[in-house]
Coordinates of C-alpha atoms and ligand atoms in Angstrom, one line a residue:
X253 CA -14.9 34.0 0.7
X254 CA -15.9 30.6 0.1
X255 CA -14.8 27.9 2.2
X256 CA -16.1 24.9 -0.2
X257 CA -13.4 22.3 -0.6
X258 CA -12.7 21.6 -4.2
X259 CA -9.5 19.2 -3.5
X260 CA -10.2 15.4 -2.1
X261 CA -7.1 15.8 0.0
X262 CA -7.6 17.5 3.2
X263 CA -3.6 17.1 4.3
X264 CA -0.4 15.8 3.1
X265 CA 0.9 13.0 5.5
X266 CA 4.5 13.4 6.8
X267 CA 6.0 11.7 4.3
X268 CA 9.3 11.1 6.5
X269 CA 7.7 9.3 9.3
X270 CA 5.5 7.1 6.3
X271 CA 8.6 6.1 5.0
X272 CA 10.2 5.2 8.7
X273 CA 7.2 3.3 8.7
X274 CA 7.8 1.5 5.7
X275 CA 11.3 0.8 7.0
X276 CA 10.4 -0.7 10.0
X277 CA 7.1 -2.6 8.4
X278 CA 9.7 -4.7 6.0
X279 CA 12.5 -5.0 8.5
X280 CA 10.2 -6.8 11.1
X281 CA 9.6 -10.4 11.1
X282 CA 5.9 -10.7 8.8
X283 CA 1.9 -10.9 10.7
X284 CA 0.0 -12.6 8.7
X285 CA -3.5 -13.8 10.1
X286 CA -3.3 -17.1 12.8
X287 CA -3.6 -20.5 11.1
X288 CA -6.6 -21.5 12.8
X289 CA -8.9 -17.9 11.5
X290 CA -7.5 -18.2 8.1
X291 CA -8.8 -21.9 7.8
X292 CA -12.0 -20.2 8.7
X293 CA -11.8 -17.4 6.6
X294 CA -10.7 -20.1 3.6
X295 CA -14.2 -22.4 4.9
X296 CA -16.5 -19.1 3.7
X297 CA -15.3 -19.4 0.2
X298 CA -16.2 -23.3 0.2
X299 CA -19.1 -22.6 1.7
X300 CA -20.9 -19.3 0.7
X301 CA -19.3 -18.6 -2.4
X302 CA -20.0 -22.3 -4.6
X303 CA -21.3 -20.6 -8.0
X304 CA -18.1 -18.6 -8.1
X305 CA -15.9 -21.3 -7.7
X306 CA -18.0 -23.4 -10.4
X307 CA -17.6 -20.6 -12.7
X308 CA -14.3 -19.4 -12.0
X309 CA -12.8 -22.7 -12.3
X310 CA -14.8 -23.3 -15.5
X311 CA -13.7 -19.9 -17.0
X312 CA -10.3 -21.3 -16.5
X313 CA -10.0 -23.7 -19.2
X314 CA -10.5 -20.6 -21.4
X315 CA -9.4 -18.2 -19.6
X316 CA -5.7 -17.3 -18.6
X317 CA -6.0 -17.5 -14.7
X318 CA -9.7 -18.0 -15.0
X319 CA -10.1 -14.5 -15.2
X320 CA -9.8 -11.8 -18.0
X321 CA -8.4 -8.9 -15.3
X322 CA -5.2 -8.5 -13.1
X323 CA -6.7 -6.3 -10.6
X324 CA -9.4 -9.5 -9.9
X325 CA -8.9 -11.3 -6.9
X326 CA -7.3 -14.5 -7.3
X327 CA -7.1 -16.5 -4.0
X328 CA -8.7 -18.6 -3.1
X329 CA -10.5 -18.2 -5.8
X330 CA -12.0 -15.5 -8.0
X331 CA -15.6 -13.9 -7.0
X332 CA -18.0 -13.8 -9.9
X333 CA -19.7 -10.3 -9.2
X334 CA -23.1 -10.2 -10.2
X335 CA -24.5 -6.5 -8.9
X336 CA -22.8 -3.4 -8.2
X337 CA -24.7 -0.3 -6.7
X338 CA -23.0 2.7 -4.8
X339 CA -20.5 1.2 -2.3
X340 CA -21.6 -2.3 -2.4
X341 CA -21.0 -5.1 -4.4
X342 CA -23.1 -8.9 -4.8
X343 CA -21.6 -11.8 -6.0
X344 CA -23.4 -14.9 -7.9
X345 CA -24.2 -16.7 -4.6
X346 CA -26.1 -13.2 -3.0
X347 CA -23.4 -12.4 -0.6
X348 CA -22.8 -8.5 -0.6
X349 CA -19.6 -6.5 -0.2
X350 CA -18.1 -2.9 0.5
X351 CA -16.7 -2.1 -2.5
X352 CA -12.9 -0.2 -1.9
X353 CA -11.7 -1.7 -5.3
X354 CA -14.4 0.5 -7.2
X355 CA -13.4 -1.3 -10.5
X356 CA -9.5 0.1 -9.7
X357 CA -10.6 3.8 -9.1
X358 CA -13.0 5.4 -12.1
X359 CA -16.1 5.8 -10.0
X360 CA -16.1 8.1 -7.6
X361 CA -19.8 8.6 -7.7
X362 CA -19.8 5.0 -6.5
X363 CA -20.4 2.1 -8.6
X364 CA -23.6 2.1 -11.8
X365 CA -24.1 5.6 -10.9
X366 CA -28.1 5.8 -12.2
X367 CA -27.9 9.4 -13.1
X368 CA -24.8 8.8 -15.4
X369 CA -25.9 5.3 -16.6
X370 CA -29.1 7.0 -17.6
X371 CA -27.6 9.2 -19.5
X372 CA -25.4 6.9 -21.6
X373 CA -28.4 4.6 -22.5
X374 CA -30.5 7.6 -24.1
X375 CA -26.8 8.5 -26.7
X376 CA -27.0 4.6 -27.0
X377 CA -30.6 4.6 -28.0
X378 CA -29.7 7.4 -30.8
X379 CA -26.8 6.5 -32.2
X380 CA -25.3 3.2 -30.3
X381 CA -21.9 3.0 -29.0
X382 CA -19.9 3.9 -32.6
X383 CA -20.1 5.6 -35.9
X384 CA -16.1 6.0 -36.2
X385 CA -17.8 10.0 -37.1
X386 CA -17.6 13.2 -34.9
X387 CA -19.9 13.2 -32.2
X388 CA -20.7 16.6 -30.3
X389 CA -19.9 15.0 -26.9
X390 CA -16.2 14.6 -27.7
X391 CA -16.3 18.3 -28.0
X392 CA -18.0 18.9 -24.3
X393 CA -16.1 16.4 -22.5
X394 CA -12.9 18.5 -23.9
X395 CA -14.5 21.3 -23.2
X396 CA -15.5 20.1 -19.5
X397 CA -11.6 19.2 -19.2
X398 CA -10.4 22.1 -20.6
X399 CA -12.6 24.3 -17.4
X400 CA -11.6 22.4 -14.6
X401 CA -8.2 21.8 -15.8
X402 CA -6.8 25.1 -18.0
X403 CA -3.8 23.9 -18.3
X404 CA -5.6 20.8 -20.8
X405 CA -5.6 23.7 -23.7
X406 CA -6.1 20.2 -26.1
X407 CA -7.0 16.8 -25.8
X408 CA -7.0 13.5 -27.5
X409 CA -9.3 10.8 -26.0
X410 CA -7.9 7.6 -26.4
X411 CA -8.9 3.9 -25.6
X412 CA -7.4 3.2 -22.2
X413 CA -4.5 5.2 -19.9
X414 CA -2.0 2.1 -21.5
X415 CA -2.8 4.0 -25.0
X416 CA -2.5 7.9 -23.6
X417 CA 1.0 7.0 -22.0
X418 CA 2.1 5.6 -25.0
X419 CA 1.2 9.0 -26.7
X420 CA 2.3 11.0 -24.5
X421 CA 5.9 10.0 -25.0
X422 CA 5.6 9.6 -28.5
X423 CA 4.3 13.2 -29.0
X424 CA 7.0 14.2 -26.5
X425 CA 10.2 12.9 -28.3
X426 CA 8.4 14.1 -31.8
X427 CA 8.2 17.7 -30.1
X428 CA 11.4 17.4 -28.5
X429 CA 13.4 15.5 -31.1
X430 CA 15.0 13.5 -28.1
X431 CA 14.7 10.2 -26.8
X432 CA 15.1 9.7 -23.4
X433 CA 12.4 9.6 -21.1
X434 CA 12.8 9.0 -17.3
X435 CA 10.3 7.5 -14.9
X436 CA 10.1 6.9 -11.3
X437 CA 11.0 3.7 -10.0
X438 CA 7.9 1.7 -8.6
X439 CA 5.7 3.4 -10.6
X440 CA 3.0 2.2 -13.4
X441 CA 2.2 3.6 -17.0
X442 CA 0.3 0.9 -18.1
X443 CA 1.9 -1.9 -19.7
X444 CA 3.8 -1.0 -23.2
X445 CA 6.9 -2.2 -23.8
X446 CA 8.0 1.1 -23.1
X447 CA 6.6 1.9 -20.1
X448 CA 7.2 -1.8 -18.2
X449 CA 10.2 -1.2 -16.2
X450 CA 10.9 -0.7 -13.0
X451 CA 7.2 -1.1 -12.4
X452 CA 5.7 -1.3 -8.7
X453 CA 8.9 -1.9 -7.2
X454 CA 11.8 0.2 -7.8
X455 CA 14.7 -0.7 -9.1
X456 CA 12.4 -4.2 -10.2
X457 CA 13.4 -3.3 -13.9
X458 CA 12.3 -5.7 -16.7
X459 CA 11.0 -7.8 -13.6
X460 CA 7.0 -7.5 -14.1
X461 CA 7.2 -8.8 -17.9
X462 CA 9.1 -11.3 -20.1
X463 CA 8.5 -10.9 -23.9
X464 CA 10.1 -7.5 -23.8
X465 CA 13.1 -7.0 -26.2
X466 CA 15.9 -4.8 -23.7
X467 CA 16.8 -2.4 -27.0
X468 CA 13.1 -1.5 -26.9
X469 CA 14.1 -0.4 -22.7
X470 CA 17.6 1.9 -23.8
X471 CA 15.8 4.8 -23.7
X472 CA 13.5 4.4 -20.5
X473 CA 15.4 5.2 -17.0
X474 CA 13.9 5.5 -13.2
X475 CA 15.0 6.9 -10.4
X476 CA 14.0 6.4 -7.0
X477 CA 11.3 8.4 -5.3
X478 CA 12.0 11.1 -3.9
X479 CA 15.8 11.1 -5.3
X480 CA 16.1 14.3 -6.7
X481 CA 19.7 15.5 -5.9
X482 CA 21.1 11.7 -5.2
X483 CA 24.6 9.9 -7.1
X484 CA 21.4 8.3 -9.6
X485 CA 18.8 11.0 -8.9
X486 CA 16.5 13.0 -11.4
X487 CA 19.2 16.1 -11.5
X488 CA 22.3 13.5 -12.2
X489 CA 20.3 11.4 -14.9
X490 CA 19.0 14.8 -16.7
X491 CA 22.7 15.9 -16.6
X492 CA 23.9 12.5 -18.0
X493 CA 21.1 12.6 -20.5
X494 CA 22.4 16.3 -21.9
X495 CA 25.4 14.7 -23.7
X496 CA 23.7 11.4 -25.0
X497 CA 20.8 13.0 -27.2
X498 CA 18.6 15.3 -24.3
X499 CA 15.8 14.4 -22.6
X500 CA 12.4 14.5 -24.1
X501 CA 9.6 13.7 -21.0
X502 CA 9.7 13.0 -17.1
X503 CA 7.2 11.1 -16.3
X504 CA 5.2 10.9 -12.9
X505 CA 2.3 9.7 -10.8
X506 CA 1.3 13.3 -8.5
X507 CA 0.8 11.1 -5.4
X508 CA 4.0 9.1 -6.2
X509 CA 4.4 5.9 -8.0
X510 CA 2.3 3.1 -7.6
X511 CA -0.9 5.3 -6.7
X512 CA 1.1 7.0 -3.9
X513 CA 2.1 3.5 -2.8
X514 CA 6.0 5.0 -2.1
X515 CA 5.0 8.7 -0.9
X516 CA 6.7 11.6 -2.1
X517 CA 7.4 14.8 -0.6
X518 CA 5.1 17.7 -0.7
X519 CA 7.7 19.6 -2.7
X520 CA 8.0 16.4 -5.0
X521 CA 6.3 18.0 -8.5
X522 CA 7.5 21.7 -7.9
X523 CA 11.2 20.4 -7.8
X524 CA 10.5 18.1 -11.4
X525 CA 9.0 20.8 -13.1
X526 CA 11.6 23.3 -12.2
X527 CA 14.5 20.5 -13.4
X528 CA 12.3 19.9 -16.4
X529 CA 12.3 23.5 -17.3
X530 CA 16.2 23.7 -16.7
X531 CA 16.7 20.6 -19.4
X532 CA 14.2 21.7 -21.6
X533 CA 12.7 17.8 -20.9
X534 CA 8.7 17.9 -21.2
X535 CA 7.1 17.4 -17.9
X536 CA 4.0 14.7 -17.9
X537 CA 1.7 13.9 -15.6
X538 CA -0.4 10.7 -15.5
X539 CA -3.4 11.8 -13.5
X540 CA -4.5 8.3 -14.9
X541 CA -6.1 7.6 -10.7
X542 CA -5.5 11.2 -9.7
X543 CA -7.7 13.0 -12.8
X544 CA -10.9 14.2 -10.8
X545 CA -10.2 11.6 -8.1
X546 CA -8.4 14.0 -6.5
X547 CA -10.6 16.5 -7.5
X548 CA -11.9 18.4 -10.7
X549 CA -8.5 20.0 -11.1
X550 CA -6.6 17.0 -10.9
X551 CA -3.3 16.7 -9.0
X552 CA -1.8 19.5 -10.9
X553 CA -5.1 21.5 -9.7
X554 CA -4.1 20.6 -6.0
X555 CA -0.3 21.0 -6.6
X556 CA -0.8 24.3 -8.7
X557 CA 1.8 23.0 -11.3
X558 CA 1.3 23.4 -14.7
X559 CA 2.6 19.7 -16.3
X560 CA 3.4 19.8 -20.5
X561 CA 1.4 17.1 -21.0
X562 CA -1.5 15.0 -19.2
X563 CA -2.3 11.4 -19.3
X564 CA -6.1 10.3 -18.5
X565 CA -7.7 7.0 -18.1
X566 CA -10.5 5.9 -15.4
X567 CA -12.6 8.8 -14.6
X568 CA -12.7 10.5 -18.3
X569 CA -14.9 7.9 -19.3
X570 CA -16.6 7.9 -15.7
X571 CA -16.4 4.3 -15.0
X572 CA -17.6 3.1 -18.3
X573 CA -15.1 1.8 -21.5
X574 CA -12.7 3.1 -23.6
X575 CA -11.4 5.6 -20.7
X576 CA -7.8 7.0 -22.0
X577 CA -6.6 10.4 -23.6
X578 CA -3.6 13.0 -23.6
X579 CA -4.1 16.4 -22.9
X580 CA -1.8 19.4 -22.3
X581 CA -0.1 22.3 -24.3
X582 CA -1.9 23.3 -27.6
X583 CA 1.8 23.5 -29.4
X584 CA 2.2 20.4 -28.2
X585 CA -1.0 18.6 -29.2
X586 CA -1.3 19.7 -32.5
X587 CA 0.9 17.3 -34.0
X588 CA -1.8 14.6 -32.8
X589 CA -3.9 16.4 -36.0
X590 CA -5.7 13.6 -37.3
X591 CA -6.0 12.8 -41.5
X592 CA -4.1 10.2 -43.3
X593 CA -0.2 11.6 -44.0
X594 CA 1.1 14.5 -42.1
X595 CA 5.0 13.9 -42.5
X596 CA 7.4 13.9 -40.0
X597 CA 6.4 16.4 -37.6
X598 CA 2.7 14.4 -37.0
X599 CA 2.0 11.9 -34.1
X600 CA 0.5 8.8 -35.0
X601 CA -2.6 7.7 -32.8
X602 CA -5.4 5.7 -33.6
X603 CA -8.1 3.5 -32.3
X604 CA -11.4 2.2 -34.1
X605 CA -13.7 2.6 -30.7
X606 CA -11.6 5.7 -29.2
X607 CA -13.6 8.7 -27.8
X608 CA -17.1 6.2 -28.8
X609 CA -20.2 8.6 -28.4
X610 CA -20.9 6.1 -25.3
X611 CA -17.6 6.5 -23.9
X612 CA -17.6 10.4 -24.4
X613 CA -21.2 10.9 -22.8
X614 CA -20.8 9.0 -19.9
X615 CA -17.5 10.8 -19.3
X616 CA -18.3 14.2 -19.5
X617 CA -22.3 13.2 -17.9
X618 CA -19.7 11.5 -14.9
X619 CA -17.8 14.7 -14.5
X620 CA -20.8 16.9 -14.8
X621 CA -22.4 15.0 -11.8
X622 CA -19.3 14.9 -9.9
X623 CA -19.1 19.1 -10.3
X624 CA -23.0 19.2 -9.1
X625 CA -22.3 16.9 -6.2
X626 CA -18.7 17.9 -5.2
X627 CA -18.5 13.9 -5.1
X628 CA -14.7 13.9 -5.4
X629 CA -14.4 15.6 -1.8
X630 CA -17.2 13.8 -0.6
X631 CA -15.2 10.6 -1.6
X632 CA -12.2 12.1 0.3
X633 CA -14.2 13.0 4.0
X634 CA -14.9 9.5 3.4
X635 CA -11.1 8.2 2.9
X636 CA -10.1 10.7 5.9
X637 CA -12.9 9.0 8.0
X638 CA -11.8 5.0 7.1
X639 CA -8.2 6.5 7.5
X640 CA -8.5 7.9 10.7
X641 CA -10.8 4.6 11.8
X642 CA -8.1 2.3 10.9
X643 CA -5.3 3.9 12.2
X644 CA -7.3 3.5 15.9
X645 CA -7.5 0.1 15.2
X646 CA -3.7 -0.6 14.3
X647 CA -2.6 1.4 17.4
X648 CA -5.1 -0.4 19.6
X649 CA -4.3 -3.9 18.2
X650 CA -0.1 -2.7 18.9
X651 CA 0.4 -3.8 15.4
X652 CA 3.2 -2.8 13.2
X653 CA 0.9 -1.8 10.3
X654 CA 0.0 1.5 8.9
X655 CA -2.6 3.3 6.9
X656 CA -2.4 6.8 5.2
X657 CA -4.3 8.5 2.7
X658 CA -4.4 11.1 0.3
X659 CA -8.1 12.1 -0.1
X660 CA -10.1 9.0 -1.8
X661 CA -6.8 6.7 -2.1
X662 CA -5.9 4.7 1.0
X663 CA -3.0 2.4 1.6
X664 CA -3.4 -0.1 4.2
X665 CA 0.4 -1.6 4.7
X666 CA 0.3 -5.0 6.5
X667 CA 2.7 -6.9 4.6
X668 CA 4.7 -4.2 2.7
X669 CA 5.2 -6.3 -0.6
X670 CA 5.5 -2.8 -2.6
X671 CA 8.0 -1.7 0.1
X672 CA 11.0 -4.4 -0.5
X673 CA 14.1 -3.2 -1.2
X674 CA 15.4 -4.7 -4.5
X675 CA 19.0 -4.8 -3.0
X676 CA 18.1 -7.2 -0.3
X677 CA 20.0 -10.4 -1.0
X678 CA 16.7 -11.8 0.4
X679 CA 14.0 -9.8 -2.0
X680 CA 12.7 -13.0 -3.8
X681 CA 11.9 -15.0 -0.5
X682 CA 10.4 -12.2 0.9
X683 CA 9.0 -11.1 -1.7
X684 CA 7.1 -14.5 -2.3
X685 CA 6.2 -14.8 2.0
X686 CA 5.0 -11.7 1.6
X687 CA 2.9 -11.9 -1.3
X688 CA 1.0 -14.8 0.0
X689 CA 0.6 -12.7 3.1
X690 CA -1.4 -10.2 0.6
X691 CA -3.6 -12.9 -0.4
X692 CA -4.6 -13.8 2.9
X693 CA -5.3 -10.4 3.9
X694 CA -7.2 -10.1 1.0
X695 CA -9.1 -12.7 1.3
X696 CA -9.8 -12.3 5.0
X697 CA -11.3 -9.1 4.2
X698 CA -13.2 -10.4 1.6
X699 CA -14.8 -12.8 4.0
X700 CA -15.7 -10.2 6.2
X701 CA -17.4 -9.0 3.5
X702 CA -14.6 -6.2 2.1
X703 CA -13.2 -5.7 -1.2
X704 CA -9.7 -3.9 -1.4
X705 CA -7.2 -3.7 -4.3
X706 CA -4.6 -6.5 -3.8
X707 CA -5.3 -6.5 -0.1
X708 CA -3.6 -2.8 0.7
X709 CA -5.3 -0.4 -1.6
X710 CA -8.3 1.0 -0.8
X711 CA -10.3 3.2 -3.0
X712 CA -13.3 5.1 -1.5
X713 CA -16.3 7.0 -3.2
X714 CA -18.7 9.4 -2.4
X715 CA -21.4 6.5 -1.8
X716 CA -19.4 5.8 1.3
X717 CA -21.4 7.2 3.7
X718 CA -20.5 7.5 7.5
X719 CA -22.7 3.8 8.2
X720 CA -20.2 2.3 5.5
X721 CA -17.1 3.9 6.4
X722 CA -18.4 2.1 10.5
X723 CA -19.2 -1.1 8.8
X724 CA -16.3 -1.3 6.9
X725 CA -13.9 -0.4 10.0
X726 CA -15.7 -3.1 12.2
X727 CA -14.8 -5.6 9.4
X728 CA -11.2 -4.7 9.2
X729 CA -10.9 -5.0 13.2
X730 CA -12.3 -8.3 12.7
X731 CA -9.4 -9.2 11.0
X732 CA -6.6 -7.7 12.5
X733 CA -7.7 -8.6 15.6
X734 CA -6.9 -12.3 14.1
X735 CA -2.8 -11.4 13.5
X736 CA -0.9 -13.3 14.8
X737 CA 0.4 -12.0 18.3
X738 CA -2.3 -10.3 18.9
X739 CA -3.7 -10.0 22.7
Ligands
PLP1933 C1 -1.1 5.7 -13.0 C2 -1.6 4.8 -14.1 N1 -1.2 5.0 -15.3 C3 -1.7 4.3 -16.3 C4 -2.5 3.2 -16.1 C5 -3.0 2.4 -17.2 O1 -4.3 2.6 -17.5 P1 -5.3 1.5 -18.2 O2 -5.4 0.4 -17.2 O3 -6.5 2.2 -18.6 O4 -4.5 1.0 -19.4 C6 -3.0 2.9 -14.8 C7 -3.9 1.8 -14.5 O5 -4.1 1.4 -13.4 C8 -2.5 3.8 -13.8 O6 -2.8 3.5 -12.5

């Protein structure tokens, strides 16, 4: 028998005690870092980082925010990154970094993978990024998909996972000739008008946009987490749904929304698919983070559930552009058939640039190298390893925090902004103390010479070696040893 690991996540954390966590994370007075370090912390941006404050700030006469992407770091300013390589970053003014943002996820080979880039620049030096003709590597990256995952019988590559969501409930309510489709609350499809509500936080609703119409929202519901059988839970809003038109798709993350951000049970999937099946709703997974991340199978690979459909972004394109596409029952997918016309029973998807020869290659090249080098498990030793390092640190500092992980996706909760109840009568205060608490802790860590996603999200690759992963722990403890209350 062979005992090589195909799956980045090596055990399921008790969910209960992560939510008691949660709990008591949100219902305790905030840590953020003492005054005095963070003036310090703030003096390395003035001091080390010059050319990316000059450029940032120029960017921002033309550029909303000064900078063209939301998962960029903001405060004090943004870095201007100049070289990526493996598991560190450089910015303009030569100051290197650990990289746990790795661009939001896609490269779990670590970052400007030679081997892959390679790869793409010979299919650019034949035919350049785009003919807008077939090109044989959209047929091997489907194929590739199709091996690891079976239950990807078809597949539809797209321009980003904002596009494939979009699809996927478009060809869901043409199959099903319903409308409804229900989400969990907190967690995030990308951002079509659709799709935008009850985004990060549940119960947040139209919160995280303006400029959306609320008719375009009548036919998109949440429910919270883990509330199967509840007064509002899956069950009750599928039953509701049976006399007002059916249900056409439920929607989820795997891990739970938000990237696993509000943890759902082990049991989570199993229980949706069978309601699904009961309602006759389509069942949809957006392995959007989770698709190879989690390992070549995907979440439903780990889960052993076979979803309807499949959303991809991030990895399918291995870290390069254009990374989106819908996959999943052939029935299903055939009513993407392309050609102009089609009548009624034919979903309409397009793109100019979708499934690009460049965007194909480096996808299926990317998932090639990541079967030869088992890099998704590798990436996940490496999250177990920063997990378990970080947790020492939190119980040894007595702080309130706490850090889980499932494989390659960590959550480092020190300020719980993700966690807030909507219900409070206090959310927006908190919300707001808490947020700038994010930024700090961000920032800190930046200083230290650490990327993370918004200061709680860590994604790690298989370029984190056991050096990094020691590095990157000693950085942390330098700033968590700086909360306040501490010693
Ligand atoms: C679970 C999930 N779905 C969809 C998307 C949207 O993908 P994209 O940013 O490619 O539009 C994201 C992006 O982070 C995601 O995490």
């Amino acid at each position: 028998m062979s005992t090589t690991r195909t799956y980045a996540i090596s055990h399921w954390p008790d969910t209960d005690e992560l939510i008691a966590k949660a709990h008591r994370l949100v219902a305790a007075p905030p840590r953020p870092i003492r005054r005095d370090k963070m003036k310090e912390y703030l003096a390395y941006f003035e001091t080390r980082c010059a050319r990316s404050k000059a450029s940032t700030t120029a960017a921002a006469k033309l550029i909303p925010g000064g900078v063209q992407h939301n998962l960029a770091f903001n405060y004090p300013f943004p870095l201007n990154i100049a070289r990526a390589d493996g598991a560190y970053l450089w910015d303009v003014d030569g100051n290197r970094y650990i990289d746990f943002l790795q661009a939001g996820g896609p490269t779990v080979l670590g970052s400007n993978y030679a081997p892959v880039r390679e790869r793409v620049i010979e299919v650019l030096n034949q035919c350049g990024p785009v003919t807008g003709l077939f090109h044989e590597y959209e047929y091997k990256l489907a194929e590739l998909i199709n091996r690891h995952m079976p239950h990807v019988e078809m597949f539809r590559m797209l321009g980003s996972g904002t596009e494939a969501c979009m699809a996927a409930i478009r060809a869901a309510r043409n199959f099903t000739g319903r409308s409804k489709v229900i989400k969990v609350g907190g967690a995030y499809h990308g951002w079509s008008d659709q799709l935008v509500f009850g985004t990060r936080i549940p119960g947040s609703g139209m919160f995280e946009s303006a400029g959306i119409p609320e008719s375009t929202l009548q036919h998109t519901q949440e429910f919270y987490p883990n509330d199967i059988d509840g007064e509002s839970g899956l069950h009750a809003l599928l039953e509701r749904n049976k006399s007002d038109g059916g249900t056409a798709a439920v929607m989820v993350e795997p891990l739970g929304p938000e990237s696993g951000s509000r943890p759902v049970q082990r049991d989570f999937n199993a229980r949706v698919r069978a309601l699904c099946d009961e309602y006759g709703a389509l069942l949809v997974f957006d392995e959007v983070v989770t698709g190879f991340r989690s390992g070549l199978g995907g979440a439903q690979g780990f889960f052993g559930i076979k979803p309807d459909l499949t959303v991809f972004g991030k990895c399918i394109a291995g870290g390069f552009p254009a990374a989106g596409g819908v996959g999943g029952r052939a029935d299903i997918m055939k009513t993407f058939a392309a050609g102009i016309g089609g009548g009624q029973q034919k979903t309409l998807v397009g793109g100019t640039l979708s499934a690009n020869p460049l965007s194909a290659a480096a996808g299926y090249f990317a998932i090639l190298e990541m079967e030869r080098t088992n890099a998704p498990v590798l990436a996940g030793r490496a999250g177990d390893k920063l997990c378990a390092g970080l947790h020492s640190v939190i119980e040894e500092l007595g702080l309130p925090f706490f850090v889980y992980n499932h494989g390659s996706i960590l959550h480092l909760e020190t300020h719980g902004v993700l966690l807030l109840d909507v219900s409070d009568p206090e959310f927006f205060p908190k919300l707001s103390q808490r947020r700038k608490i994010a930024e700090e802790m961000g920032a800190a860590y930046s200083a230290e010479g650490i990327i993370t996603l918004a200061g709680s999200r860590l994604y790690t690759s298989m370029a984190d070696t056991d050096e990094v992963i020691e590095q990157a722990v000693a950085g942390f403890r330098r700033v968590l040893e700086n909360v306040e209350g501490v010693r």
